[in-house]
mmCIF file of C-alpha atoms in Angstrom:
data_model
loop_
_atom_site.group_PDB
_atom_site.id
_atom_site.type_symbol
_atom_site.label_atom_id
_atom_site.label_comp_id
_atom_site.label_asym_id
_atom_site.label_seq_id
_atom_site.Cartn_x
_atom_site.Cartn_y
_atom_site.Cartn_z
ATOM 1 C CA THR A 1 82.229 68.868 105.401
ATOM 2 C CA GLU A 2 84.146 65.747 107.100
ATOM 3 C CA GLN A 3 86.321 66.325 103.859
ATOM 4 C CA ILE A 4 87.367 69.511 105.011
ATOM 5 C CA LYS A 5 88.674 68.737 108.015
ATOM 6 C CA GLU A 6 90.314 65.122 106.507
ATOM 7 C CA TRP A 7 92.051 67.724 103.977
ATOM 8 C CA MET A 8 92.932 69.860 106.804
ATOM 9 C CA THR A 9 94.380 67.371 109.421
ATOM 10 C CA ALA A 10 96.356 65.862 106.263
ATOM 11 C CA GLU A 11 98.053 69.108 105.435
ATOM 12 C CA LEU A 12 98.913 70.244 108.994
ATOM 13 C CA SER A 13 99.791 66.388 109.887
ATOM 14 C CA ASN A 14 103.811 67.004 109.085
ATOM 15 C CA VAL A 15 103.654 70.474 111.209
ATOM 16 C CA SER A 16 105.035 70.226 114.761
ATOM 17 C CA ARG A 17 102.573 71.246 116.948
ATOM 18 C CA GLU A 18 105.138 73.646 118.809
ATOM 19 C CA LYS A 19 105.011 75.624 115.773
ATOM 20 C CA THR A 20 103.101 79.027 115.497
ATOM 21 C CA LEU A 21 100.571 78.636 112.949
ATOM 22 C CA LEU A 22 99.198 81.474 110.788
ATOM 23 C CA VAL A 23 96.259 81.477 108.855
ATOM 24 C CA PHE A 24 95.126 83.734 106.136
ATOM 25 C CA ALA A 25 91.902 83.149 104.810
ATOM 26 C CA HIS A 26 89.387 85.007 102.474
ATOM 27 C CA ALA A 27 86.366 85.285 104.566
ATOM 28 C CA PRO A 28 86.253 84.917 108.266
ATOM 29 C CA PHE A 29 85.512 82.345 110.240
ATOM 30 C CA VAL A 30 81.755 81.837 111.366
ATOM 31 C CA ASN A 31 80.238 79.312 113.491
ATOM 32 C CA SER A 32 79.641 76.446 111.810
ATOM 33 C CA ASP A 33 80.278 72.442 112.269
ATOM 34 C CA VAL A 34 83.067 72.592 109.549
ATOM 35 C CA ASN A 35 84.824 75.732 111.019
ATOM 36 C CA ASN A 36 84.532 74.373 114.402
ATOM 37 C CA ALA A 37 86.303 71.292 113.935
ATOM 38 C CA VAL A 38 89.083 73.163 111.699
ATOM 39 C CA ILE A 39 89.618 75.549 114.515
ATOM 40 C CA ASP A 40 89.814 72.466 116.769
ATOM 41 C CA ILE A 41 92.710 71.667 114.766
ATOM 42 C CA PHE A 42 94.177 74.731 114.206
ATOM 43 C CA ALA A 43 94.129 74.682 118.367
ATOM 44 C CA GLU A 44 96.668 72.116 118.549
ATOM 45 C CA PHE A 45 99.089 74.288 117.865
ATOM 46 C CA ALA A 46 101.614 76.547 120.534
ATOM 47 C CA ASP A 47 100.282 79.682 119.047
ATOM 48 C CA VAL A 48 97.965 80.805 116.573
ATOM 49 C CA ARG A 49 96.243 83.542 114.509
ATOM 50 C CA ILE A 50 93.937 83.978 111.864
ATOM 51 C CA PHE A 51 93.812 86.971 109.188
ATOM 52 C CA ALA A 52 90.899 87.258 107.259
ATOM 53 C CA GLY A 53 89.440 90.300 104.672
ATOM 54 C CA HIS A 54 86.296 89.588 102.218
ATOM 55 C CA SER A 55 83.962 91.675 104.686
ATOM 56 C CA HIS A 56 85.525 95.168 103.218
ATOM 57 C CA SER A 57 85.479 96.114 107.122
ATOM 58 C CA LEU A 58 88.079 96.130 109.788
ATOM 59 C CA TYR A 59 87.727 94.550 113.147
ATOM 60 C CA ASN A 60 89.035 92.061 115.506
ATOM 61 C CA THR A 61 87.649 89.307 117.367
ATOM 62 C CA GLU A 62 88.373 85.583 118.552
ATOM 63 C CA VAL A 63 86.999 82.409 117.952
ATOM 64 C CA THR A 64 87.308 79.548 121.014
ATOM 65 C CA ALA A 65 87.888 76.182 120.167
ATOM 66 C CA THR A 66 86.293 73.386 122.152
ATOM 67 C CA ASN A 67 89.440 72.534 124.245
ATOM 68 C CA GLY A 68 89.131 76.022 125.514
ATOM 69 C CA LYS A 69 91.867 77.642 123.445
ATOM 70 C CA VAL A 70 91.078 81.521 122.401
ATOM 71 C CA ILE A 71 92.096 82.066 118.715
ATOM 72 C CA PRO A 72 92.611 85.621 117.806
ATOM 73 C CA VAL A 73 91.234 87.263 114.237
ATOM 74 C CA ASN A 74 92.356 89.715 112.363
ATOM 75 C CA VAL A 75 89.931 90.959 110.016
ATOM 76 C CA VAL A 76 91.560 93.682 107.844
ATOM 77 C CA GLY A 77 90.038 96.396 106.144
ATOM 78 C CA THR A 78 90.237 97.113 102.253
ATOM 79 C CA THR A 79 92.116 99.047 99.933
ATOM 80 C CA ASN A 80 89.349 100.193 97.919
ATOM 81 C CA GLY A 81 87.113 100.430 100.362
ATOM 82 C CA VAL A 82 83.422 99.234 100.575
ATOM 83 C CA ASP A 83 81.962 98.370 97.630
ATOM 84 C CA TRP A 84 84.764 98.258 95.468
ATOM 85 C CA CYS A 85 85.079 102.162 95.118
ATOM 86 C CA GLY A 86 85.037 104.088 98.096
ATOM 87 C CA THR A 87 87.772 105.906 100.575
ATOM 88 C CA ILE A 88 86.377 103.980 103.893
ATOM 89 C CA CYS A 89 85.601 100.620 104.935
ATOM 90 C CA GLY A 90 82.063 99.861 105.860
ATOM 91 C CA ASP A 91 82.709 100.186 109.528
ATOM 92 C CA GLY A 92 84.268 103.569 108.979
ATOM 93 C CA ALA A 93 87.445 103.338 108.899
ATOM 94 C CA PRO A 94 89.662 104.383 105.811
ATOM 95 C CA HIS A 95 90.817 102.169 103.408
ATOM 96 C CA GLY A 96 93.819 100.280 103.925
ATOM 97 C CA TYR A 97 96.255 97.773 104.807
ATOM 98 C CA GLY A 98 97.432 95.567 107.679
ATOM 99 C CA ASN A 99 100.990 95.646 108.776
ATOM 100 C CA PHE A 100 102.112 92.609 111.030
ATOM 101 C CA GLU A 101 105.309 92.143 112.577
ATOM 102 C CA ILE A 102 106.073 88.927 113.518
ATOM 103 C CA GLU A 103 108.827 87.699 115.716
ATOM 104 C CA GLY A 104 109.811 84.481 116.541
ATOM 105 C CA GLY A 105 106.851 83.313 114.835
ATOM 106 C CA THR A 106 104.675 85.319 117.147
ATOM 107 C CA VAL A 107 102.429 88.692 116.108
ATOM 108 C CA LYS A 108 104.598 91.230 117.891
ATOM 109 C CA ASN A 109 102.370 94.384 116.491
ATOM 110 C CA TYR A 110 99.702 95.178 113.715
ATOM 111 C CA ILE A 111 99.026 98.593 112.831
ATOM 112 C CA TYR A 112 96.369 99.077 110.275
ATOM 113 C CA LYS A 113 97.687 101.316 107.690
ATOM 114 C CA PRO A 114 94.900 103.721 105.805
ATOM 115 C CA VAL A 115 95.864 104.345 102.314
ATOM 116 C CA LYS A 116 97.625 107.533 101.867
ATOM 117 C CA MET A 117 97.442 108.632 105.132
ATOM 118 C CA ASP A 118 100.176 108.703 108.276
ATOM 119 C CA GLU A 119 100.256 105.490 109.954
ATOM 120 C CA GLY A 120 99.706 107.570 113.509
ATOM 121 C CA PHE A 121 96.484 108.162 111.770
ATOM 122 C CA GLN A 122 94.090 105.534 113.877
ATOM 123 C CA MET A 123 91.113 107.404 114.761
ATOM 124 C CA ARG A 124 88.254 109.863 113.495
ATOM 125 C CA MET A 125 86.200 111.904 116.083
ATOM 126 C CA TYR A 126 82.897 113.404 115.237
ATOM 127 C CA LYS A 127 80.715 115.906 117.227
ATOM 128 C CA SER A 128 77.196 114.303 116.596
ATOM 129 C CA ASP A 129 75.178 117.463 116.375
ATOM 130 C CA GLU A 130 77.377 118.350 113.821
ATOM 131 C CA PHE A 131 77.805 115.463 111.776
ATOM 132 C CA ALA A 132 74.724 113.608 111.844
ATOM 133 C CA SER A 133 75.241 110.533 109.040
ATOM 134 C CA PHE A 134 77.411 109.765 106.406
ATOM 135 C CA LYS A 135 77.349 107.222 103.324
ATOM 136 C CA ALA A 136 80.452 104.791 102.889
ATOM 137 C CA SER A 137 80.556 105.052 99.234
ATOM 138 C CA THR A 138 78.148 106.542 96.150
ATOM 139 C CA LEU A 139 76.352 103.501 95.189
ATOM 140 C CA SER A 140 72.870 103.137 96.403
ATOM 141 C CA SER A 141 73.545 99.756 98.701
ATOM 142 C CA SER A 142 76.697 101.492 100.367
ATOM 143 C CA PRO A 143 75.774 101.755 104.218
ATOM 144 C CA THR A 144 74.913 104.705 105.988
ATOM 145 C CA PHE A 145 76.223 105.530 109.112
ATOM 146 C CA THR A 146 74.011 107.245 111.416
ATOM 147 C CA PHE A 147 75.155 108.678 115.346
ATOM 148 C CA GLY A 148 71.264 108.005 116.303
ATOM 149 C CA VAL A 149 71.551 110.337 119.647
ATOM 150 C CA LYS A 150 69.781 113.596 120.069
ATOM 151 C CA GLU A 151 72.331 115.265 122.424
ATOM 152 C CA PRO A 152 75.667 116.385 121.205
ATOM 153 C CA LYS A 153 77.941 113.418 121.995
ATOM 154 C CA VAL A 154 81.696 112.930 121.167
ATOM 155 C CA MET A 155 81.602 110.229 118.473
ATOM 156 C CA LEU A 156 85.239 108.364 118.556
ATOM 157 C CA ASN A 157 85.280 105.769 115.593
ATOM 158 C CA ILE A 158 89.193 103.914 116.069
ATOM 159 C CA TRP A 159 89.953 101.407 113.765
ATOM 160 C CA ASN A 160 92.232 98.167 114.983
ATOM 161 C CA VAL A 161 90.673 98.226 118.179
ATOM 162 C CA THR A 162 90.454 95.047 120.614
ATOM 163 C CA ASP A 163 88.451 94.412 123.819
ATOM 164 C CA ALA A 164 91.324 94.428 125.443
ATOM 165 C CA TRP A 165 92.090 98.215 124.990
ATOM 166 C CA THR A 166 90.701 100.971 127.598
ATOM 167 C CA PHE A 167 90.134 104.501 126.233
ATOM 168 C CA ASP A 168 90.527 107.930 128.788
ATOM 169 C CA ILE A 169 88.933 111.356 127.413
ATOM 170 C CA TYR A 170 90.028 114.605 128.059
ATOM 171 C CA GLU A 171 88.105 117.806 127.750
ATOM 172 C CA ASN A 172 89.902 120.676 127.912
#
């Protein structure tokens, strides 16, 4: 609504546009007139990063303001897994939390830290012919993950990935 846009404009009116703006939201921003207007306000700042949760899944994305500024969005998984009772998130990553290193007002590093696992545990590898599917939790509403391939393939679930990453995979 216009009321939300006015409120956000007023809240940020005394903050220098040369500053970094770190936005913490419960749910990820989706395309709507209100969100787009608020994103345009955020885009006035020198550096912006949006952090969100809610989805019980882990992914990184971007939103683009009308002035063309691209704003990174980190949707962090959950420490209680999917359906509030699982040990994995809705995307197959283990339940966990995000560690963000901020230096000079800018996010310099972000790593997803799985619960009860070493910080270096950042992916799972599956052979599709040995592991056809699994459920995210014991609840009937929980998503089932399937690989949907007929010939054997190696499937990688690499959490915290961005579109900028590239991968080289070697066998033997």
